[in-house]
PDB file of C-alpha atoms in Angstrom:
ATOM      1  CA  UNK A   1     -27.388 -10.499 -27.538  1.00  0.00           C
ATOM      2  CA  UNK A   2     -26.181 -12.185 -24.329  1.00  0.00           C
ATOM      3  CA  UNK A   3     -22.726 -10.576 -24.861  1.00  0.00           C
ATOM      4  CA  UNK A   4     -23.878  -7.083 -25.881  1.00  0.00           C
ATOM      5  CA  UNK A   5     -25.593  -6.791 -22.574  1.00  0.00           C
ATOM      6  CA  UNK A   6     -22.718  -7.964 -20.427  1.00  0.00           C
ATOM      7  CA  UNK A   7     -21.078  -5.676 -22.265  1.00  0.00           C
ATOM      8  CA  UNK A   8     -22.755  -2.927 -21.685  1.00  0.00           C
ATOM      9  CA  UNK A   9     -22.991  -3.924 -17.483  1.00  0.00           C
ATOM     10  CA  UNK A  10     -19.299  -3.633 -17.767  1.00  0.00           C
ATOM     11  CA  UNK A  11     -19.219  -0.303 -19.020  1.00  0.00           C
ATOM     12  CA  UNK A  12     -21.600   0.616 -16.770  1.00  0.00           C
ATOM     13  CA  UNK A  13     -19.830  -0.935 -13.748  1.00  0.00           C
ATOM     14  CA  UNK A  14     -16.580   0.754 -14.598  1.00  0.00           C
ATOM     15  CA  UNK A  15     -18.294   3.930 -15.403  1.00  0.00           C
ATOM     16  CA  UNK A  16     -19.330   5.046 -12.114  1.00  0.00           C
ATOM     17  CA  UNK A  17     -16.837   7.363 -10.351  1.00  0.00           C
ATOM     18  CA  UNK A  18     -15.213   6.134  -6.958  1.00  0.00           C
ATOM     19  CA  UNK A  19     -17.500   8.344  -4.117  1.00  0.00           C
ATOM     20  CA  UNK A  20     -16.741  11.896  -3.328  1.00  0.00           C
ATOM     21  CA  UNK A  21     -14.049  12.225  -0.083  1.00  0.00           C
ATOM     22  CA  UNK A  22     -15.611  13.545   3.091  1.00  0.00           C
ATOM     23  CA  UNK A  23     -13.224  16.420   4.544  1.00  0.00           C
ATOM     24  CA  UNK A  24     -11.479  13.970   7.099  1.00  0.00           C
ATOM     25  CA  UNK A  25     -11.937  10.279   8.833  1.00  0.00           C
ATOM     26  CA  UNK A  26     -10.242   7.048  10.260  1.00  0.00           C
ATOM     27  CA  UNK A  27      -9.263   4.119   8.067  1.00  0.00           C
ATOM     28  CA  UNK A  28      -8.480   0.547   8.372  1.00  0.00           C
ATOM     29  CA  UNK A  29      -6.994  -1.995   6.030  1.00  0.00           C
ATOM     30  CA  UNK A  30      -5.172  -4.541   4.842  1.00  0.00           C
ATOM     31  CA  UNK A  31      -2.246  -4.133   2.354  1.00  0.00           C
ATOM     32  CA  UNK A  32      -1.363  -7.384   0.877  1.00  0.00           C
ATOM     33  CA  UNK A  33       1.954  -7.269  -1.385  1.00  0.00           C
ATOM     34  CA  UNK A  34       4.524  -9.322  -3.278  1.00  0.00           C
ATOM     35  CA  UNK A  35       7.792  -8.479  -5.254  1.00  0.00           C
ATOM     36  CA  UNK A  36      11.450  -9.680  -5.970  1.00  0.00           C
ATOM     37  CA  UNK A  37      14.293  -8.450  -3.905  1.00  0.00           C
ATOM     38  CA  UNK A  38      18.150  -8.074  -4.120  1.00  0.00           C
ATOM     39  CA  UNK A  39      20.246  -9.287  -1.190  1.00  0.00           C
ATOM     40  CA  UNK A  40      23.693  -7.727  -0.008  1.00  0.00           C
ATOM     41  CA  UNK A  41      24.339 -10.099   3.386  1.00  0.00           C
ATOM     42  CA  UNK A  42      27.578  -9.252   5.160  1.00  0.00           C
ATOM     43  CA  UNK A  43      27.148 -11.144   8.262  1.00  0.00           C
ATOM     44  CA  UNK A  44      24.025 -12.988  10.160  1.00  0.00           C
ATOM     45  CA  UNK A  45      23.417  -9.644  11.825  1.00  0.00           C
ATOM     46  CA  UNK A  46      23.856  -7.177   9.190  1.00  0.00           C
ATOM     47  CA  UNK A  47      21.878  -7.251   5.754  1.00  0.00           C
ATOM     48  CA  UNK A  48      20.166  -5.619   3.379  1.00  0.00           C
ATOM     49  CA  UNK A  49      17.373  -6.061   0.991  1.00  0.00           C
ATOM     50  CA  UNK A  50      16.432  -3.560  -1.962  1.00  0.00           C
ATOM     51  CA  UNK A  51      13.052  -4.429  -2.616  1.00  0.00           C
ATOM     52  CA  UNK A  52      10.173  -3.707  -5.641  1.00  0.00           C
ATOM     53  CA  UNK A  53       6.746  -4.776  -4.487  1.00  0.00           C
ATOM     54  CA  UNK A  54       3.284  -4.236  -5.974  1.00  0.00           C
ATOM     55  CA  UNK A  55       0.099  -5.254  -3.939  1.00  0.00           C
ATOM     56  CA  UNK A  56      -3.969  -4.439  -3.562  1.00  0.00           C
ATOM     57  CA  UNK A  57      -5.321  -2.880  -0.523  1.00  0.00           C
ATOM     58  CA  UNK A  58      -8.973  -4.207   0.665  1.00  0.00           C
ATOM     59  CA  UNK A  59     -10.501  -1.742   3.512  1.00  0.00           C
ATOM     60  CA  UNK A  60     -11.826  -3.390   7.115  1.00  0.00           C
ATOM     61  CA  UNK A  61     -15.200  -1.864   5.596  1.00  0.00           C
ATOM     62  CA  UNK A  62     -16.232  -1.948   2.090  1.00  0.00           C
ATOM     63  CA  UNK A  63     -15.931   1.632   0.199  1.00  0.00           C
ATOM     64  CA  UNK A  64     -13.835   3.108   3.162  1.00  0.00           C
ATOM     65  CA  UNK A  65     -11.114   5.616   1.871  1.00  0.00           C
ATOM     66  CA  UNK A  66      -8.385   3.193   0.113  1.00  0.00           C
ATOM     67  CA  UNK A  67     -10.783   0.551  -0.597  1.00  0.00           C
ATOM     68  CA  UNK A  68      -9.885  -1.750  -3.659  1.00  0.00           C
ATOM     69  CA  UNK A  69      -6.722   0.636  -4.610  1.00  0.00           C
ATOM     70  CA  UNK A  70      -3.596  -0.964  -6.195  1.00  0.00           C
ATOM     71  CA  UNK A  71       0.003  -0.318  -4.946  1.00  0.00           C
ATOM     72  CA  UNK A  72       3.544  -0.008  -6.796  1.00  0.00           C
ATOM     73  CA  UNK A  73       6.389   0.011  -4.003  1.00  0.00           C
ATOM     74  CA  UNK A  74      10.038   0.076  -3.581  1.00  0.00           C
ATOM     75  CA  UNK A  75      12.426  -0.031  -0.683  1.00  0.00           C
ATOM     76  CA  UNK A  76      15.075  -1.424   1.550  1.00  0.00           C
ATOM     77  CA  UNK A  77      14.829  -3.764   4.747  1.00  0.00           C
ATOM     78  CA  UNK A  78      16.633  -5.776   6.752  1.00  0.00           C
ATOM     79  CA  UNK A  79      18.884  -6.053   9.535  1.00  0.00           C
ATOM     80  CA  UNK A  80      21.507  -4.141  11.303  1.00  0.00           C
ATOM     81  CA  UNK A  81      23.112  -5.583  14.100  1.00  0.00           C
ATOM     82  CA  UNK A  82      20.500  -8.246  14.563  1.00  0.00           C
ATOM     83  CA  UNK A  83      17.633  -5.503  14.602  1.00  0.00           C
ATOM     84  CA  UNK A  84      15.054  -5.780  11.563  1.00  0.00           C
ATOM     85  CA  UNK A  85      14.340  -2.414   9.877  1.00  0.00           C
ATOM     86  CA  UNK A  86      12.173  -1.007   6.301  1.00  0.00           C
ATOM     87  CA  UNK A  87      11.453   2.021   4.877  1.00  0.00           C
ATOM     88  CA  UNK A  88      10.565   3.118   1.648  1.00  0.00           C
ATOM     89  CA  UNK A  89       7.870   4.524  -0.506  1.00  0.00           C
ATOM     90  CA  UNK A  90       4.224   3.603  -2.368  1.00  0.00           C
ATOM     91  CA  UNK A  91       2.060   4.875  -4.622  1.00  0.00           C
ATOM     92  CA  UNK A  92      -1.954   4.107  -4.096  1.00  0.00           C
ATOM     93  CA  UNK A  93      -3.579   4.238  -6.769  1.00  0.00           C
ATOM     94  CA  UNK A  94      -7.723   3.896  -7.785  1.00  0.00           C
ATOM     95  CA  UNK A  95      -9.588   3.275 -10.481  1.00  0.00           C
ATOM     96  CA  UNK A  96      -9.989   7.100 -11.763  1.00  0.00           C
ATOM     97  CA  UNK A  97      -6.051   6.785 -11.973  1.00  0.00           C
ATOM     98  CA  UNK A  98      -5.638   8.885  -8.998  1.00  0.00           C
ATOM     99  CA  UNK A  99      -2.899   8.179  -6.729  1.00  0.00           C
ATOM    100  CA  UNK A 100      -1.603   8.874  -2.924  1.00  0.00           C
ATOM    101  CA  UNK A 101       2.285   8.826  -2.726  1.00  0.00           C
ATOM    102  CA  UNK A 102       3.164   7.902   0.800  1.00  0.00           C
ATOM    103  CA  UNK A 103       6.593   6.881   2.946  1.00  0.00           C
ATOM    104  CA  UNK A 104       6.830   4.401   5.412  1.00  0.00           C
ATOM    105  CA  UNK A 105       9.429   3.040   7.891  1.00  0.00           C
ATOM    106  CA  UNK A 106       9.494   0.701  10.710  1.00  0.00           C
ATOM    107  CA  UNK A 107      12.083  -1.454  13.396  1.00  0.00           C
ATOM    108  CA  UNK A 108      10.830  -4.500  14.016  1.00  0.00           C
ATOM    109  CA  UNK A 109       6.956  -5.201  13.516  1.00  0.00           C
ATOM    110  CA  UNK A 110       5.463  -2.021  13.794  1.00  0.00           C
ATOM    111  CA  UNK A 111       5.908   1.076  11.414  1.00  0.00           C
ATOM    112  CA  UNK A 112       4.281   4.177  10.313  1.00  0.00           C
ATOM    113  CA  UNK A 113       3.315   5.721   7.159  1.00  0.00           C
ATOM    114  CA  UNK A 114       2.851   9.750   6.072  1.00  0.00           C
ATOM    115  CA  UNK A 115       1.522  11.016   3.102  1.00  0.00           C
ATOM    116  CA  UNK A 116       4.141  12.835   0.778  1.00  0.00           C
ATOM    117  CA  UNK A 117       1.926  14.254  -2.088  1.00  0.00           C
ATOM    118  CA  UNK A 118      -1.583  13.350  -3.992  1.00  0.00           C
ATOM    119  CA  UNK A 119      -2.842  14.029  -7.588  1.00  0.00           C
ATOM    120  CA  UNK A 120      -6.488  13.804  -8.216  1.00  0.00           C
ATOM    121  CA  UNK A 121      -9.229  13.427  -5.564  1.00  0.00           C
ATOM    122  CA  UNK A 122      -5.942  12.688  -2.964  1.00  0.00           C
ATOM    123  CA  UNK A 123      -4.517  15.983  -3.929  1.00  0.00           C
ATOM    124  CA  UNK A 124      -4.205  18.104  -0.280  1.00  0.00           C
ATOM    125  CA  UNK A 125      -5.030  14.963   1.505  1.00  0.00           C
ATOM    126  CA  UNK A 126      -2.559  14.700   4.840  1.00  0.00           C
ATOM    127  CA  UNK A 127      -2.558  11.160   6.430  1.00  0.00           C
ATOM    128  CA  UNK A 128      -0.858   9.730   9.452  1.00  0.00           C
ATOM    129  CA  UNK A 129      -0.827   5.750  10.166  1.00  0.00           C
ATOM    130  CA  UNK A 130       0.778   2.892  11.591  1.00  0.00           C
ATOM    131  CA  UNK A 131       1.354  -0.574  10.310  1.00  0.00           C
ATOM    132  CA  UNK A 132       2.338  -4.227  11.499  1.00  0.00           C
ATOM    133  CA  UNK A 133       3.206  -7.106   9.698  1.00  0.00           C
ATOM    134  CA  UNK A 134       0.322  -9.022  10.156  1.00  0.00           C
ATOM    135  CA  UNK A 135       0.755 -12.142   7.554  1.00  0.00           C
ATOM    136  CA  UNK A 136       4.079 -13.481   6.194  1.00  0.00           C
ATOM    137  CA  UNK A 137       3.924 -15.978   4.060  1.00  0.00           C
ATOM    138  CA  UNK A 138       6.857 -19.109   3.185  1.00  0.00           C
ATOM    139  CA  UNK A 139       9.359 -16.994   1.577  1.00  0.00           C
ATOM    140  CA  UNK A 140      11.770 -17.872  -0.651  1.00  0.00           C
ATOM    141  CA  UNK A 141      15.195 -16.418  -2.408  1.00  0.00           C
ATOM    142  CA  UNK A 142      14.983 -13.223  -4.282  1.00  0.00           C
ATOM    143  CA  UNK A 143      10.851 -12.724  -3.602  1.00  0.00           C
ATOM    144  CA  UNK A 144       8.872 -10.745  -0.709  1.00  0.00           C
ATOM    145  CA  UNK A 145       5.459 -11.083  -0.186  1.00  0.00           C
ATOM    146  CA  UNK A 146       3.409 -10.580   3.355  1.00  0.00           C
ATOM    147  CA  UNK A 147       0.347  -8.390   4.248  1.00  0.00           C
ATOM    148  CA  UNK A 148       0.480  -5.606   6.990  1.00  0.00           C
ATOM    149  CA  UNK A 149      -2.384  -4.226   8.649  1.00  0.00           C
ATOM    150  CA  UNK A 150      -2.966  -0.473   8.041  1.00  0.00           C
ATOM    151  CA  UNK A 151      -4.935   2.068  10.955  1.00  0.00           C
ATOM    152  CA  UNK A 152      -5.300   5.752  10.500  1.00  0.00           C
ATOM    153  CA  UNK A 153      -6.105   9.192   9.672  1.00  0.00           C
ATOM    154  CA  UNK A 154      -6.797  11.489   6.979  1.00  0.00           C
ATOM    155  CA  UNK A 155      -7.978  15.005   6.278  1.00  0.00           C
ATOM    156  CA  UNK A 156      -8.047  16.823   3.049  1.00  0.00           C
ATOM    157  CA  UNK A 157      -6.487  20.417   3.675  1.00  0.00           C
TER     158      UNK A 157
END
């Protein structure tokens, strides 16, 4: 009986649709991530890493646009001539399986991000933000993992 009811909790619990989008707003979160990389190093100055990351995103307030949505990423960073760079592109995706497909790009600690295209709920949705590198963690050979912190803005057009 015990596991029936849990059972049904957890249907319940997943059943419930992620809230309806307001027309516009400001967001802030943090995008925590982790993936394996290939290295091409030419010199101390000049490499470059191709890069396959997934992650979670948890919002600066609970139920915030972007709240609790995974991430699948891919990219290329480095350094040329001593100067760090990244770009690349995600896809942020919720629970309903809708998903945000978004570029970023940055030199040195701070980047932005634009929206490219949404399906779903996300679908019209324009978004302009800018990131830093807020957490690295011990890194080792052939794996990336960090968090950045996220601040923006949205509208649905």
């Amino acid at each position: 009986m015990i596991y029936r009811t849990n059972a049904v909790a957890a249907l319940l619990l997943f059943s419930v649709s992620a809230p309806v989008l307001a027309d516009s707003g400001t967001f802030e979160h943090t995008h925590c991530f982790a993936g394996t990389t290939q290295t091409l190093k030419h010199s101390d100055g000049n490499v470059a890493n191709v890069v396959s990351f997934r992650g979670t995103i948890r919002a600066a307030t609970s139920g915030q646009v972007f709240d609790n949505m995974s991430t699948q990423c891919v990219g290329l960073y480095g350094q040329l001539e001593g100067n760090t760079f990244s770009q690349g592109f995600c896809e942020l995706f919720d629970n309903d399986s809708d998903r945000v497909f978004i570029r970023y790009q940055h030199q040195g600690t701070e980047g932005t991000f634009q929206s490219v295209s949404g399906i779903g709920k996300y679908r019209g949705m324009t978004l302009d933000a800018t990131y830093s590198n807020v957490m690295r963690f011990p890194q080792t050979p052939g794996f990336l993992q960090g968090c950045a912190q996220v601040r923006g803005r949205w509208e649905r057009n």
